[in-house]
Coordinates of N, CA, C and O in Angstrom, one line a residue:
X1 N 0.7 -1.1 0.2 CA 0.2 -0.1 -0.1 C 0.5 1.5 0.2 O -0.1 2.4 -0.8
X2 N 1.9 1.4 0.7 CA 3.0 2.2 1.0 C 4.0 2.5 -0.2 O 4.8 1.3 -1.1
X3 N 3.5 3.8 -1.2 CA 4.4 3.7 -2.7 C 4.9 4.5 -2.8 O 4.2 5.9 -2.0
X4 N 6.2 4.7 -3.5 CA 6.8 6.0 -4.0 C 7.3 5.9 -5.1 O 7.8 5.0 -5.7
X5 N 7.0 7.3 -5.9 CA 7.0 6.7 -7.4 C 7.7 8.3 -7.9 O 7.2 9.3 -7.9
X6 N 9.0 7.7 -8.5 CA 10.0 8.7 -8.9 C 9.4 8.9 -10.2 O 9.1 8.2 -10.9
X7 N 9.6 10.5 -11.0 CA 8.9 10.8 -12.1 C 9.9 11.9 -12.1 O 10.5 13.1 -11.8
X8 N 10.5 13.1 -13.8 CA 10.7 13.7 -14.1 C 12.2 13.3 -14.6 O 13.2 14.6 -15.0
X9 N 12.7 12.4 -14.5 CA 14.3 11.9 -15.2 C 14.3 12.1 -16.6 O 13.2 12.4 -17.2
X10 N 15.5 12.3 -17.0 CA 16.1 12.5 -18.1 C 17.1 13.1 -18.7 O 18.1 13.0 -17.6
X11 N 17.4 13.4 -19.5 CA 18.7 13.7 -20.1 C 18.7 15.2 -20.3 O 17.8 16.0 -20.9
X12 N 20.0 15.8 -19.9 CA 20.2 17.1 -19.6 C 21.6 17.6 -19.9 O 22.4 16.5 -19.3
X13 N 22.1 18.7 -20.4 CA 23.2 19.4 -20.7 C 24.4 19.5 -19.3 O 22.9 20.4 -18.5
X14 N 24.7 19.5 -19.4 CA 25.6 20.2 -17.9 C 25.4 21.5 -17.9 O 25.1 22.3 -19.1
X15 N 25.2 22.2 -16.5 CA 24.3 23.3 -16.3 C 23.0 23.8 -16.5 O 22.8 24.4 -15.8
X16 N 22.6 22.6 -17.1 CA 20.9 22.9 -16.9 C 20.5 22.1 -15.8 O 21.1 22.2 -14.7
X17 N 18.8 21.9 -16.2 CA 18.4 22.0 -14.6 C 17.1 20.8 -15.1 O 16.8 21.0 -16.1
X18 N 16.7 20.1 -13.7 CA 15.8 19.4 -13.8 C 15.0 19.0 -12.7 O 15.9 19.1 -11.5
X19 N 13.7 19.1 -12.5 CA 13.5 18.6 -11.6 C 12.6 17.4 -11.3 O 12.2 17.3 -12.3
X20 N 12.6 16.4 -10.5 CA 12.6 15.3 -10.4 C 11.4 15.1 -9.0 O 11.1 16.3 -8.0
X21 N 10.4 14.3 -9.0 CA 9.3 14.4 -8.9 C 9.0 13.0 -7.4 O 9.3 11.7 -8.5
X22 N 8.5 12.9 -6.4 CA 8.5 11.9 -5.8 C 6.5 11.7 -5.2 O 6.6 12.5 -4.3
X23 N 6.2 11.4 -6.2 CA 4.5 10.6 -5.4 C 4.6 9.9 -4.7 O 4.7 8.5 -4.9
X24 N 3.6 10.3 -3.4 CA 3.5 9.3 -2.4 C 2.3 9.1 -2.1 O 1.1 10.0 -2.2
X25 N 1.9 7.6 -2.1 CA 0.7 7.2 -2.2 C 0.6 6.0 -0.9 O 1.3 5.8 -0.7
X26 N -0.5 5.9 -0.2 CA -0.7 4.8 0.9 C -0.8 5.5 2.2 O -0.8 4.4 3.3
X27 N 0.3 6.6 2.7 CA 0.4 7.1 3.6 C 0.2 9.2 3.4 O 0.7 8.9 2.0
X28 N 0.0 9.2 4.8 CA 0.3 11.0 4.4 C 1.6 11.2 4.6 O 2.3 10.9 5.4
X29 N 2.4 12.3 4.1 CA 3.7 12.6 4.5 C 3.7 13.8 5.3 O 4.7 14.1 5.9
X30 N 2.2 14.0 6.0 CA 2.5 14.9 7.3 C 3.5 14.4 8.3 O 4.3 15.0 9.3
X31 N 3.9 13.1 8.3 CA 4.7 12.2 9.6 C 6.3 11.6 9.3 O 6.3 10.6 9.8
X32 N 6.4 11.7 7.8 CA 7.4 11.1 7.0 C 8.6 12.3 6.7 O 8.2 13.0 6.1
X33 N 9.9 12.1 7.3 CA 10.7 12.4 6.2 C 11.1 12.0 5.1 O 10.9 10.7 4.7
X34 N 11.5 12.6 4.4 CA 12.2 12.0 2.6 C 13.1 12.2 2.4 O 13.6 13.7 2.4
X35 N 13.5 11.4 1.7 CA 15.0 11.6 1.1 C 15.2 11.4 0.0 O 14.4 10.4 -0.7
X36 N 16.2 11.8 -0.6 CA 16.4 12.0 -2.4 C 17.8 11.1 -2.3 O 18.9 11.6 -1.2
X37 N 18.2 9.9 -3.0 CA 19.4 9.1 -3.1 C 19.7 8.7 -4.7 O 18.6 9.0 -5.2
X38 N 21.3 9.0 -4.7 CA 21.1 8.3 -6.0 C 22.4 7.7 -6.3 O 22.7 7.3 -5.5
X39 N 21.9 6.8 -7.0 CA 23.1 5.7 -7.2 C 23.9 5.7 -8.7 O 23.2 5.6 -9.9
X40 N 25.0 5.9 -8.9 CA 26.0 6.1 -10.4 C 26.7 4.8 -10.7 O 26.9 4.2 -9.5
X41 N 26.2 4.2 -11.8 CA 27.3 3.1 -12.4 C 28.8 3.3 -11.7 O 29.3 4.1 -11.3
X42 N 28.5 1.3 -10.8 CA 29.8 1.5 -10.1 C 29.7 1.9 -8.9 O 31.0 2.1 -8.1
X43 N 29.1 2.7 -8.3 CA 29.1 3.3 -6.9 C 27.7 3.0 -6.3 O 26.8 2.7 -6.6
X44 N 28.2 2.9 -4.7 CA 27.0 2.7 -4.1 C 26.1 4.0 -3.7 O 26.4 5.3 -4.2
X45 N 24.8 3.5 -3.3 CA 23.9 4.6 -3.3 C 24.5 6.0 -2.1 O 24.8 5.1 -1.2
X46 N 23.6 7.0 -2.5 CA 24.3 8.0 -1.5 C 23.2 8.7 -1.1 O 22.6 9.2 -2.3
X47 N 23.5 9.4 -0.1 CA 22.3 10.2 0.0 C 22.3 11.7 -0.6 O 23.7 12.3 -0.3
X48 N 21.7 12.1 -0.7 CA 21.4 13.5 -1.7 C 21.0 14.9 -1.0 O 21.6 15.7 -0.8
X49 N 19.8 14.3 -0.2 CA 19.1 15.7 0.1 C 17.6 14.9 0.7 O 17.8 13.6 0.6
X50 N 17.3 15.7 2.2 CA 16.1 14.8 2.8 C 15.4 16.0 3.4 O 16.1 17.1 3.4
X51 N 14.6 16.2 3.3 CA 13.3 17.2 4.1 C 12.3 16.3 5.0 O 11.8 15.6 5.4
X52 N 12.7 17.1 6.5 CA 12.0 16.8 7.4 C 10.4 16.7 7.1 O 9.7 17.4 6.4
X53 N 9.8 15.7 8.4 CA 8.2 15.6 8.2 C 7.4 17.1 7.5 O 6.4 17.3 7.2
X54 N 8.0 18.4 8.7 CA 7.1 19.5 8.9 C 7.6 20.3 7.7 O 6.9 21.0 7.5
X55 N 8.4 19.8 6.9 CA 9.2 20.7 5.8 C 10.0 21.8 6.6 O 10.5 22.6 5.9
X56 N 10.3 22.0 7.4 CA 10.7 23.1 8.3 C 12.5 22.9 8.2 O 13.3 24.1 8.2
X57 N 12.7 21.8 8.2 CA 14.7 21.2 7.8 C 14.5 20.4 6.8 O 14.2 19.6 6.3
X58 N 15.8 20.7 6.3 CA 16.7 20.0 5.2 C 17.8 19.4 5.4 O 18.6 20.5 6.3
X59 N 18.6 18.7 4.5 CA 19.8 18.8 4.9 C 20.2 18.2 3.2 O 19.7 17.3 2.3
X60 N 21.4 18.7 3.0 CA 22.2 18.2 1.4 C 23.5 17.6 1.7 O 24.3 18.1 2.3
X61 N 23.7 17.0 0.8 CA 25.3 16.6 0.5 C 26.1 17.8 0.0 O 25.7 18.5 -0.6
X62 N 27.1 17.9 0.6 CA 28.1 18.4 -0.2 C 28.6 18.5 -0.9 O 28.4 19.9 -1.9
X63 N 28.6 17.5 -1.9 CA 28.3 17.9 -3.2 C 27.3 18.5 -4.2 O 27.3 18.8 -5.5
X64 N 26.6 18.7 -3.5 CA 24.8 19.4 -3.9 C 24.5 20.4 -3.7 O 23.8 21.6 -3.8
X65 N 25.2 21.0 -2.4 CA 24.6 21.9 -1.7 C 24.9 23.3 -2.5 O 26.1 23.7 -3.3
X66 N 23.6 24.0 -2.7 CA 23.9 25.5 -3.0 C 23.3 25.0 -4.6 O 23.6 26.0 -5.4
X67 N 22.8 24.0 -5.4 CA 22.8 24.0 -6.5 C 21.1 22.8 -6.8 O 20.3 23.2 -7.7
X68 N 20.9 22.1 -5.9 CA 19.7 21.6 -5.5 C 19.3 21.9 -4.5 O 19.5 22.2 -3.2
X69 N 17.7 21.8 -4.6 CA 16.4 22.5 -3.5 C 15.2 21.1 -3.3 O 14.9 20.7 -4.5
X70 N 15.3 20.6 -1.9 CA 14.1 20.1 -2.0 C 13.2 20.8 -1.3 O 13.2 21.7 -0.6
X71 N 12.1 20.6 -1.9 CA 10.4 20.8 -1.2 C 9.6 19.8 -1.4 O 9.6 18.7 -1.6
X72 N 8.7 20.1 -0.5 CA 7.4 19.1 -0.4 C 6.0 19.4 -0.4 O 6.1 21.0 -0.1
X73 N 5.2 19.5 -0.9 CA 3.8 19.5 -1.2 C 2.5 19.0 -0.5 O 2.1 17.7 -0.8
X74 N 3.0 18.7 1.0 CA 2.0 18.2 1.8 C 0.5 17.6 1.3 O 0.1 16.6 1.3
X75 N -0.1 18.6 0.8 CA -1.4 18.6 0.0 C -1.6 17.5 -0.7 O -2.4 17.0 -1.4
X76 N -0.6 17.5 -1.8 CA -0.2 17.0 -3.1 C 0.1 15.9 -2.8 O 0.7 14.7 -3.6
X77 N 1.2 15.1 -1.7 CA 1.4 14.1 -1.5 C 3.0 14.2 -2.0 O 3.1 12.7 -3.0
X78 N 3.3 14.8 -2.5 CA 4.6 15.1 -3.5 C 6.0 15.6 -2.9 O 6.1 17.0 -2.5
X79 N 7.1 15.1 -3.1 CA 8.2 16.0 -2.8 C 9.1 16.2 -3.8 O 8.9 15.5 -5.0
X80 N 9.8 17.2 -4.2 CA 10.6 17.5 -5.3 C 11.9 17.7 -4.9 O 12.2 18.1 -3.9
X81 N 12.7 17.7 -6.1 CA 14.2 17.6 -6.1 C 14.5 18.9 -7.1 O 14.4 18.3 -8.3
X82 N 14.7 20.2 -7.2 CA 15.2 20.8 -7.9 C 16.4 21.0 -8.2 O 17.1 20.8 -7.5
X83 N 17.0 20.1 -9.4 CA 18.6 20.5 -9.6 C 19.2 21.4 -10.5 O 18.2 21.4 -11.6
X84 N 19.9 22.2 -10.2 CA 20.3 23.2 -11.3 C 21.8 23.1 -11.2 O 22.6 22.4 -10.4
X85 N 22.3 23.7 -12.4 CA 24.1 23.6 -12.7 C 24.4 22.1 -12.5 O 25.2 21.9 -12.0
X86 N 23.5 21.6 -13.3 CA 23.8 19.9 -13.4 C 25.0 19.8 -14.0 O 25.7 20.3 -14.8
X87 N 26.1 18.4 -13.5 CA 27.2 18.6 -13.7 C 27.2 16.8 -13.8 O 26.5 15.8 -13.5
X88 N 28.1 16.0 -15.1 CA 28.0 15.0 -15.3 C 27.9 14.0 -14.3 O 27.4 12.8 -14.4
X89 N 28.7 14.6 -13.4 CA 29.0 13.5 -12.0 C 27.5 13.4 -11.0 O 27.5 12.8 -10.1
X90 N 26.3 14.1 -11.7 CA 25.6 13.8 -10.8 C 24.5 12.8 -11.7 O 23.3 12.6 -11.0
X91 N 25.1 12.6 -12.9 CA 24.4 11.3 -13.3 C 23.9 10.5 -12.9 O 24.9 9.5 -11.8
X92 N 23.1 9.7 -12.3 CA 22.5 8.1 -11.7 C 21.0 8.0 -12.0 O 20.2 8.9 -12.5
X93 N 20.8 7.3 -11.2 CA 19.3 6.8 -11.0 C 18.8 7.5 -9.4 O 19.7 7.7 -8.2
X94 N 18.1 8.1 -9.4 CA 17.5 9.4 -8.7 C 16.5 8.4 -7.8 O 15.5 7.7 -8.4
X95 N 16.2 7.8 -6.4 CA 15.2 7.6 -5.6 C 14.7 8.5 -4.5 O 15.4 8.8 -3.9
X96 N 13.7 8.2 -4.2 CA 13.0 8.6 -2.9 C 12.7 7.7 -2.1 O 12.6 6.9 -2.4
X97 N 13.0 8.1 -1.0 CA 12.8 7.0 0.3 C 11.8 8.1 1.5 O 12.2 9.4 1.2
X98 N 11.5 7.2 2.3 CA 11.0 7.7 3.4 C 10.9 7.1 4.4 O 11.5 5.3 4.8
X99 N 10.7 7.6 5.7 CA 10.9 7.2 7.1 C 9.8 7.8 8.2 O 9.6 9.0 7.6
X100 N 9.5 7.1 8.8 CA 8.2 7.8 10.0 C 8.9 8.1 10.8 O 10.0 7.9 11.4
X101 N 8.2 9.4 11.6 CA 9.3 10.2 12.4 C 8.3 11.4 12.9 O 7.5 11.8 12.1
X102 N 8.4 11.8 14.3 CA 8.3 13.0 14.8 C 8.8 14.2 14.8 O 8.7 15.1 15.5
X103 N 10.0 14.5 14.9 CA 11.4 15.2 14.7 C 11.0 15.9 14.0 O 10.5 15.7 12.5
X104 N 11.6 17.3 14.0 CA 11.2 18.4 13.0 C 12.8 18.4 12.5 O 13.4 19.5 12.4
X105 N 13.8 17.2 12.2 CA 14.4 17.3 11.4 C 14.7 16.0 10.5 O 13.6 15.2 10.4
X106 N 15.6 16.1 9.3 CA 15.9 14.5 8.9 C 17.0 14.4 8.7 O 18.2 15.4 8.9
X107 N 17.8 13.0 8.4 CA 19.0 13.2 8.4 C 19.0 12.1 7.3 O 18.0 11.3 7.1
X108 N 20.1 12.3 6.6 CA 20.5 11.0 5.7 C 21.3 9.7 6.2 O 21.5 9.0 5.5
X109 N 21.8 9.8 7.1 CA 22.6 8.8 7.8 C 21.7 8.0 8.7 O 22.2 8.0 10.2
X110 N 20.8 7.5 8.2 CA 20.0 6.4 8.6 C 19.5 5.4 7.9 O 19.0 6.0 6.4
X111 N 18.4 4.3 8.6 CA 18.1 3.6 7.1 C 16.3 4.6 6.9 O 16.1 4.5 7.4
X112 N 16.0 4.0 5.6 CA 15.0 4.5 5.4 C 13.8 2.9 4.6 O 14.6 2.2 4.5
X113 N 12.7 3.4 5.1 CA 12.0 2.3 5.3 C 11.5 1.7 4.3 O 11.2 1.0 3.9
X114 N 11.0 2.8 3.4 CA 9.9 2.9 2.1 C 10.9 3.7 1.0 O 11.1 4.4 0.8
X115 N 11.1 2.9 -0.4 CA 11.5 3.4 -1.4 C 11.0 3.5 -2.5 O 10.3 2.2 -2.8
X116 N 11.7 4.0 -3.6 CA 10.7 4.0 -4.8 C 11.8 3.1 -6.0 O 13.0 3.2 -5.4
X117 N 11.4 3.3 -7.0 CA 12.2 2.6 -8.2 C 13.4 3.1 -8.6 O 13.6 2.6 -9.3
X118 N 12.9 4.4 -8.5 CA 14.1 5.4 -9.1 C 13.7 5.9 -10.5 O 12.9 5.5 -11.0
X119 N 14.4 7.2 -10.6 CA 14.3 7.6 -12.3 C 15.3 8.4 -12.4 O 16.5 8.6 -11.8
X120 N 16.0 7.8 -14.1 CA 17.1 7.8 -14.5 C 17.5 9.6 -14.8 O 16.5 10.0 -15.5
X121 N 18.5 9.9 -14.3 CA 18.9 11.4 -14.8 C 20.6 11.1 -15.1 O 21.3 10.6 -14.5
X122 N 20.5 11.5 -16.3 CA 21.5 11.5 -17.7 C 22.4 13.4 -17.8 O 21.1 13.7 -18.0
X123 N 23.5 13.6 -17.1 CA 23.7 14.7 -17.7 C 24.8 14.6 -18.5 O 25.8 14.3 -18.0
X124 N 24.7 14.9 -19.8 CA 26.3 14.6 -20.9 C 25.5 15.6 -22.1 O 24.7 15.9 -22.5
X125 N 26.8 16.1 -22.7 CA 26.7 16.6 -23.3 C 26.3 16.1 -24.9 O 26.2 16.7 -26.2

């Protein structure tokens, strides 16, 4: 019943922008922190960004800070990741994930309970 579905991936040139979306069904976002992760070929999956259940707190990996912005629209049960100034090293499969929490913050350094299937983001000229 709990599902996360990513969309919005595609091919973009270096320096370009892309917004990926995570549509959540089966539960309300009000009590779940949401994280974005990515996995490049030959690499382990890494945390990119997360947003707290309240939406008041966010975290970003150093590699994307200042370029990416995470946001959520709880009324639409959707979380977004706006990616600007994209680099080839941003290429990978982007996953959204969730964990239930009552804390007014989020962390990428913990296990996430629910995962989407991912959307491919390719940054190439």
